Amino acid sequence: MTTPLSVLLIGMNYTPETTGIAPYSAGLAEELARRGFRVRALTAHPHYPQWRFDGEPPRRSRESRAGVVVERFRHRLPSKPGGLARAASEISFGLASSLTRLGRPDAIVLVSPALLSSAIAFLRARLSGRAPVVVWVQDLYSLGLRELSERPGRLAQAVAALEGWLLRRADAVVVIHERFRDTVVHELGVAPSAVTVVRNWSHLEDGEPVDRAAARAELGWTDDEFVVLHAGNMGVKQGLENVVESAKLAVAHGSRIRFVLLGDGNQRRELERAAVDAPALQMLGSLPDAEFRRALAAADALLVNEKPGVAGMAVPSKLTSYFSTGLPVLAATDAGSVTESEVLLSGGGVSVAAGDPRALLEAAEALSSDPERAAELGLAGQRFRRERLSSHASFNTYAQLLQGLTRGRRTATSTGSGND
């Protein structure tokens, strides 16, 4: 009888976090468990996107969730995410998780971000055995530093060198977009044969229809308002001061557009201060899944907003949720960015220049005045989700990759032990 394959997943974000990488890490782990893999996840206590713990978590905990053994480690949280404080946070998680016994997994999956903790875990994995290591790239650090210009120059070069070192030495690299594949191959020197594209899937499955009128009343939205909602992290790369300025223009022009920022993040307080005189802007805290779905469904358009200069470092995870709603997507992003290409490829939305609040407001008003076009865009997004963002296809690709890597190792191990 064949022993089930054992997979160890290591990453800082995991359910019950509802935004960013966590739904994908947990989704993969739980699906592999349903398919008969033995899965163990090493992760941090929930802290994202608010960048704080709920109370004082234990130094270490262990639980079973949906067939996955989940071990959590308390790590250092940065007082303000970014720069050296962020690096120290990643290193602290990397050290905490690497001090535990890794066991004898058949394959190890490292989730990046976090790059620094993934590098530490990679070294630990190589010291403890020869299990194949997969690095799952959700964001590219080297592009992030370049595009956000937080730490240009030598530090950016050092980060690119570390990222390339890790990806070139991994047994396989999984990226979430074709543009990422081009970057890791042409800029970071990873062999094309080592790279697999596995799209992030829509983790919001079809649910019960939402009573839009009731949901809007609960949220304080009137029937004559056109609600543009941005969901998820409120960080630097989102550049949400653009939305604040657009809301101020809406008030000045007597527009019926309401902008809503739903979620949390390290820029939330700054945005709240900036929005004091912008009654057309509403801020909502992070919501549980059911309420989050209701809020999305009750809006009229869903917004992706990016800071000017952000072009290739990330594929907004919120798009996978947006395309499930049947609502049009409005993207404020640089021309030629991954986000613009994804929205235009889907046919599910429109794109305007990043950092242009007037263009954002005008695009929202255009959608408001043309409900037929808005509905057509929403339906196109749903088709794109069904055809290109299927969780079934993504899980199949991942399972086949892991089985292929472990099959070769198991055969080699079996042959080697027979010759001793």
XYZ file of C-alpha atoms in Angstrom:
420
model
C 0.000 0.000 0.000
C 1.408 3.415 -0.990
C 2.115 5.778 1.870
C 0.318 9.151 1.415
C 2.614 11.964 0.349
C 3.589 14.354 3.135
C 3.743 18.104 2.429
C 5.097 20.787 4.752
C 3.937 24.343 3.978
C 5.780 27.267 5.598
C 4.455 30.815 5.348
C 3.596 33.739 7.617
C -0.047 34.087 6.591
C -2.856 31.569 7.031
C -6.541 31.420 7.831
C -8.382 32.947 9.752
C -6.798 35.928 7.983
C -9.196 36.713 5.147
C -7.153 38.942 2.835
C -3.858 38.771 0.974
C -2.009 35.458 0.759
C -3.697 33.629 3.640
C -6.754 32.292 1.736
C -4.472 30.739 -0.895
C -2.029 29.138 1.546
C -4.879 27.664 3.561
C -6.868 26.781 0.452
C -3.993 24.791 -1.039
C -3.180 23.021 2.234
C -6.789 22.033 2.864
C -7.366 20.847 -0.701
C -4.220 18.703 -0.614
C -5.475 17.195 2.646
C -8.828 16.422 0.995
C -6.921 14.665 -1.796
C -5.180 12.367 0.657
C -1.902 14.214 1.258
C -0.636 14.506 4.825
C -0.245 18.248 5.287
C 1.402 20.272 8.014
C 1.570 24.079 7.986
C 4.033 26.242 9.944
C 2.708 29.775 10.195
C 2.335 32.867 12.370
C -0.545 33.891 14.575
C -3.140 36.004 12.703
C -1.922 39.587 12.347
C -2.610 40.832 8.811
C -3.658 43.349 7.492
C -3.923 45.236 10.779
C -0.322 44.260 11.729
C -1.236 43.430 15.303
C -2.211 40.343 17.248
C -5.599 39.887 18.850
C -4.370 39.872 22.442
C -1.145 38.119 23.452
C -0.809 34.836 21.546
C 1.177 31.909 22.954
C 4.758 31.431 21.857
C 3.666 28.314 20.014
C 0.359 26.558 19.367
C -0.832 23.498 17.483
C -4.262 22.694 16.088
C -5.976 20.712 13.357
C -7.972 22.638 10.758
C -9.755 20.918 7.870
C -7.355 17.978 7.985
C -4.215 20.138 8.193
C -1.916 20.176 11.227
C -1.339 23.907 11.802
C 1.498 25.030 14.054
C 1.725 28.737 14.844
C 4.683 30.686 16.183
C 4.683 34.079 17.818
C 7.027 36.424 16.005
C 8.028 40.040 16.222
C 5.609 42.481 14.602
C 6.957 45.733 13.132
C 5.659 48.947 14.652
C 5.398 50.246 11.097
C 5.607 47.705 8.260
C 8.403 48.333 5.800
C 12.171 48.630 5.757
C 14.305 47.175 8.526
C 11.354 46.621 10.878
C 9.665 44.423 8.275
C 12.922 42.557 7.698
C 13.317 41.927 11.442
C 9.747 40.625 11.585
C 10.358 38.146 8.777
C 13.644 36.989 10.273
C 12.021 36.430 13.669
C 9.361 34.212 12.100
C 11.973 32.387 10.055
C 14.030 31.621 13.152
C 11.026 30.652 15.287
C 9.592 28.282 12.689
C 12.985 26.786 11.771
C 13.765 25.838 15.360
C 10.960 23.293 15.319
C 11.388 19.768 13.988
C 10.555 19.637 10.302
C 9.976 15.896 10.340
C 10.477 13.951 7.115
C 8.153 15.569 4.557
C 8.152 14.395 0.959
C 8.006 18.024 -0.211
C 8.281 21.481 1.322
C 6.402 24.543 0.026
C 7.771 27.966 1.035
C 5.476 30.952 0.538
C 7.072 34.272 -0.449
C 6.341 36.791 0.932
C 8.013 36.419 3.326
C 11.303 36.246 1.426
C 13.690 36.411 4.384
C 11.903 33.755 6.413
C 11.655 31.595 3.289
C 15.442 31.862 2.810
C 15.988 30.782 6.425
C 13.541 27.901 6.032
C 15.274 26.842 2.817
C 18.641 26.604 4.573
C 17.021 24.672 7.411
C 15.398 22.290 4.934
C 18.668 21.612 3.169
C 20.388 20.892 6.472
C 17.695 18.453 7.573
C 17.333 16.408 4.397
C 16.820 16.386 0.669
C 13.072 16.838 0.423
C 12.318 18.851 -2.721
C 11.595 22.513 -1.996
C 9.023 24.559 -3.904
C 9.041 28.360 -3.571
C 5.579 29.820 -4.191
C 6.020 33.445 -5.320
C 3.010 35.621 -4.539
C 4.893 38.952 -4.719
C 8.308 39.817 -6.135
C 10.420 41.638 -3.558
C 13.001 42.916 -6.035
C 10.331 44.580 -8.167
C 8.601 45.892 -5.067
C 11.680 47.770 -3.880
C 12.287 49.108 -7.357
C 8.709 50.225 -7.961
C 7.959 51.646 -4.529
C 11.441 53.193 -4.219
C 11.423 52.524 -0.483
C 15.054 51.382 -0.407
C 16.675 51.939 -3.780
C 20.303 51.289 -4.648
C 22.466 48.736 -2.890
C 19.742 47.341 -0.677
C 17.509 46.708 -3.694
C 20.417 44.960 -5.398
C 21.028 42.836 -2.301
C 17.360 41.829 -2.104
C 17.327 40.934 -5.800
C 20.471 38.840 -5.278
C 18.860 36.993 -2.340
C 15.612 36.447 -4.217
C 17.473 35.116 -7.250
C 19.685 32.899 -5.079
C 16.662 31.320 -3.406
C 14.639 30.798 -6.572
C 17.549 29.355 -8.556
C 18.284 26.791 -5.840
C 14.705 25.675 -5.295
C 13.624 22.441 -6.936
C 10.624 24.229 -8.411
C 9.242 27.762 -8.490
C 5.511 28.470 -8.668
C 4.432 31.938 -9.790
C 0.912 33.339 -9.972
C 1.112 35.119 -13.317
C 2.834 34.803 -16.694
C 4.481 38.204 -16.184
C 6.064 36.873 -12.979
C 7.449 33.915 -14.926
C 9.104 36.279 -17.396
C 10.663 38.272 -14.556
C 12.078 35.320 -12.612
C 13.480 33.788 -15.797
C 14.920 36.861 -17.517
C 15.875 39.022 -14.526
C 16.556 36.524 -11.749
C 18.096 33.769 -13.849
C 15.758 30.900 -12.989
C 15.673 28.058 -15.507
C 12.407 28.177 -17.512
C 11.871 24.453 -16.910
C 11.809 25.061 -13.153
C 8.946 27.590 -13.284
C 5.253 26.705 -13.206
C 2.414 29.224 -13.450
C -0.450 28.488 -11.053
C -3.009 31.256 -11.065
C -4.509 32.330 -7.774
C -8.071 31.107 -7.842
C -11.259 32.745 -6.706
C -11.546 31.645 -3.085
C -15.064 33.081 -2.782
C -17.217 30.269 -4.046
C -20.753 30.858 -5.240
C -22.977 31.503 -2.254
C -26.574 32.357 -1.562
C -27.890 35.426 -3.407
C -27.553 38.618 -1.388
C -30.484 40.907 -0.629
C -28.794 44.020 -1.985
C -31.424 46.419 -0.682
C -31.137 45.082 2.861
C -27.343 44.977 2.743
C -27.130 48.553 1.454
C -29.502 49.754 4.170
C -27.345 48.083 6.837
C -24.251 49.806 5.464
C -25.942 53.195 5.183
C -25.934 53.321 1.383
C -28.905 54.932 -0.331
C -30.505 53.806 -3.590
C -29.416 56.918 -5.489
C -25.721 56.508 -4.616
C -23.246 54.700 -6.849
C -20.948 52.864 -4.447
C -17.335 52.196 -5.485
C -15.757 49.800 -2.964
C -12.072 49.016 -2.441
C -11.503 45.886 -0.329
C -8.321 44.639 1.315
C -5.031 46.000 2.556
C -4.549 49.728 3.097
C -0.808 49.890 2.576
C 1.751 51.967 0.719
C 1.470 50.217 -2.623
C -2.299 50.753 -2.726
C -1.819 54.546 -2.844
C -5.287 55.121 -1.398
C -4.782 58.841 -0.857
C -5.857 58.974 -4.507
C -9.298 57.694 -3.469
C -9.519 60.253 -0.661
C -8.853 63.063 -3.137
C -11.405 61.636 -5.551
C -13.991 61.595 -2.758
C -13.251 65.255 -2.033
C -13.802 66.059 -5.706
C -17.102 64.168 -5.574
C -18.292 66.432 -2.765
C -17.135 69.587 -4.571
C -18.939 68.568 -7.779
C -22.157 67.393 -6.099
C -21.560 63.853 -7.388
C -23.578 60.908 -6.079
C -20.509 58.660 -6.046
C -19.657 57.150 -2.660
C -16.200 55.632 -2.182
C -15.787 52.901 0.434
C -12.500 51.577 1.809
C -13.051 48.181 3.419
C -10.251 46.548 5.400
C -7.220 47.552 7.420
C -3.518 48.214 7.045
C -0.606 50.363 8.121
C -1.896 53.432 6.225
C -5.424 53.350 7.647
C -4.915 56.027 10.313
C -3.288 58.389 7.826
C -6.199 57.891 5.472
C -8.726 58.500 8.238
C -7.057 61.809 9.076
C -6.964 62.837 5.418
C -10.642 61.942 4.932
C -12.048 64.068 7.775
C -13.467 66.588 5.289
C -14.497 63.986 2.685
C -18.048 62.806 3.541
C -18.194 60.931 0.216
C -15.634 58.480 1.642
C -16.616 55.734 4.086
C -14.155 53.471 5.884
C -15.140 50.026 7.138
C -13.061 47.620 9.186
C -12.288 44.062 8.111
C -15.366 41.829 8.040
C -15.969 38.084 8.493
C -16.424 36.143 5.261
C -20.234 36.247 5.148
C -20.414 39.979 5.850
C -17.539 40.609 3.437
C -19.487 38.872 0.668
C -22.565 40.955 1.458
C -20.599 44.187 1.316
C -19.038 43.298 -2.037
C -22.372 42.268 -3.529
C -24.089 45.426 -2.288
C -21.637 47.753 -4.055
C -22.022 49.014 -7.637
C -18.368 48.796 -8.729
C -15.226 47.322 -7.180
C -11.959 49.246 -7.112
C -8.301 48.312 -7.428
C -6.146 51.348 -6.675
C -2.351 51.334 -6.976
C 0.355 53.842 -6.274
C 1.950 55.311 -9.408
C 5.004 53.264 -10.318
C 3.565 49.914 -9.203
C 3.523 47.861 -12.376
C 4.824 44.331 -12.006
C 5.490 43.524 -8.352
C 2.133 41.948 -7.529
C -1.157 40.670 -8.900
C -3.878 42.057 -6.625
C -5.471 39.075 -4.905
C -8.702 41.028 -4.584
C -9.331 40.607 -8.312
C -10.130 36.924 -7.859
C -12.880 37.899 -5.412
C -14.069 40.829 -7.490
C -14.621 38.715 -10.599
C -16.959 36.410 -8.662
C -19.499 39.163 -7.970
C -20.844 40.099 -11.384
C -19.908 43.738 -10.743
C -17.644 45.906 -12.915
C -14.052 46.432 -11.826
C -12.500 49.892 -11.854
C -8.693 49.879 -11.835
C -6.599 52.973 -11.110
C -3.174 51.739 -12.163
C -0.217 52.470 -14.421
C -0.561 51.806 -18.127
C 0.967 48.440 -18.951
C 0.826 47.167 -15.367
C -0.044 43.573 -14.483
C -3.284 44.861 -12.973
C -4.306 46.729 -16.126
C -3.490 43.732 -18.318
C -5.526 41.419 -16.075
C -8.570 43.702 -16.006
C -8.488 44.263 -19.772
C -7.855 40.561 -20.481
C -10.891 39.642 -18.419
C -13.114 42.191 -20.136
C -14.532 42.760 -16.674
C -13.651 46.383 -16.068
C -12.076 49.655 -17.070
C -8.704 51.189 -16.266
C -7.626 54.771 -15.556
C -4.268 56.308 -14.729
C -2.877 55.771 -11.235
C -2.702 58.865 -9.024
C -5.328 60.814 -10.996
C -8.330 61.390 -8.695
C -10.266 63.299 -11.338
C -9.950 60.437 -13.822
C -11.077 57.995 -11.120
C -14.178 60.032 -10.346
C -15.024 60.478 -14.027
C -14.715 56.739 -14.664
C -17.014 55.998 -11.717
C -19.566 58.507 -12.992
C -19.383 56.971 -16.495
C -20.213 53.543 -15.066
C -22.986 55.062 -12.974
C -24.595 56.649 -16.016
C -24.419 53.476 -18.140
C -25.865 50.572 -16.123
C -26.080 48.320 -19.180
C -22.342 48.599 -19.811
C -21.616 48.091 -16.108
C -23.685 44.890 -16.167
C -21.890 43.631 -19.308
C -18.499 44.199 -17.667
C -19.617 42.342 -14.549
C -20.783 39.328 -16.555
C -17.510 39.275 -18.494
C -15.591 39.182 -15.208
C -17.642 36.206 -14.058
C -16.909 34.347 -17.306
C -13.206 35.042 -16.892
C -13.329 33.687 -13.363
C -15.044 30.474 -14.482
C -12.716 29.903 -17.427
C -9.328 31.107 -16.110
C -9.461 31.255 -12.306
C -10.839 27.821 -11.529
C -9.644 26.458 -8.210
C -9.941 22.941 -9.623
C -7.396 23.633 -12.378
C -4.979 25.353 -9.979
C -5.167 22.537 -7.429
C -4.666 19.904 -10.127
C -1.530 21.650 -11.389
C -0.132 21.949 -7.867
C -0.882 18.341 -6.970
C 0.732 17.087 -10.188
C 3.832 19.205 -9.548
C 4.260 17.871 -6.019
C 3.640 14.296 -7.099
C 6.196 14.616 -9.884
C 8.863 16.007 -7.556
C 8.282 13.415 -4.859
C 7.963 10.516 -7.277
C 11.486 11.116 -8.521
C 12.885 11.414 -4.987
C 11.062 8.329 -3.709
C 12.290 6.262 -6.638
C 15.861 7.458 -6.132
C 15.690 6.759 -2.392
C 14.251 3.291 -2.955
C 16.923 2.448 -5.539
C 19.711 3.776 -3.360
C 18.656 1.861 -0.256
C 18.410 -1.346 -2.272
C 22.070 -1.049 -3.296
C 23.461 -0.468 0.193
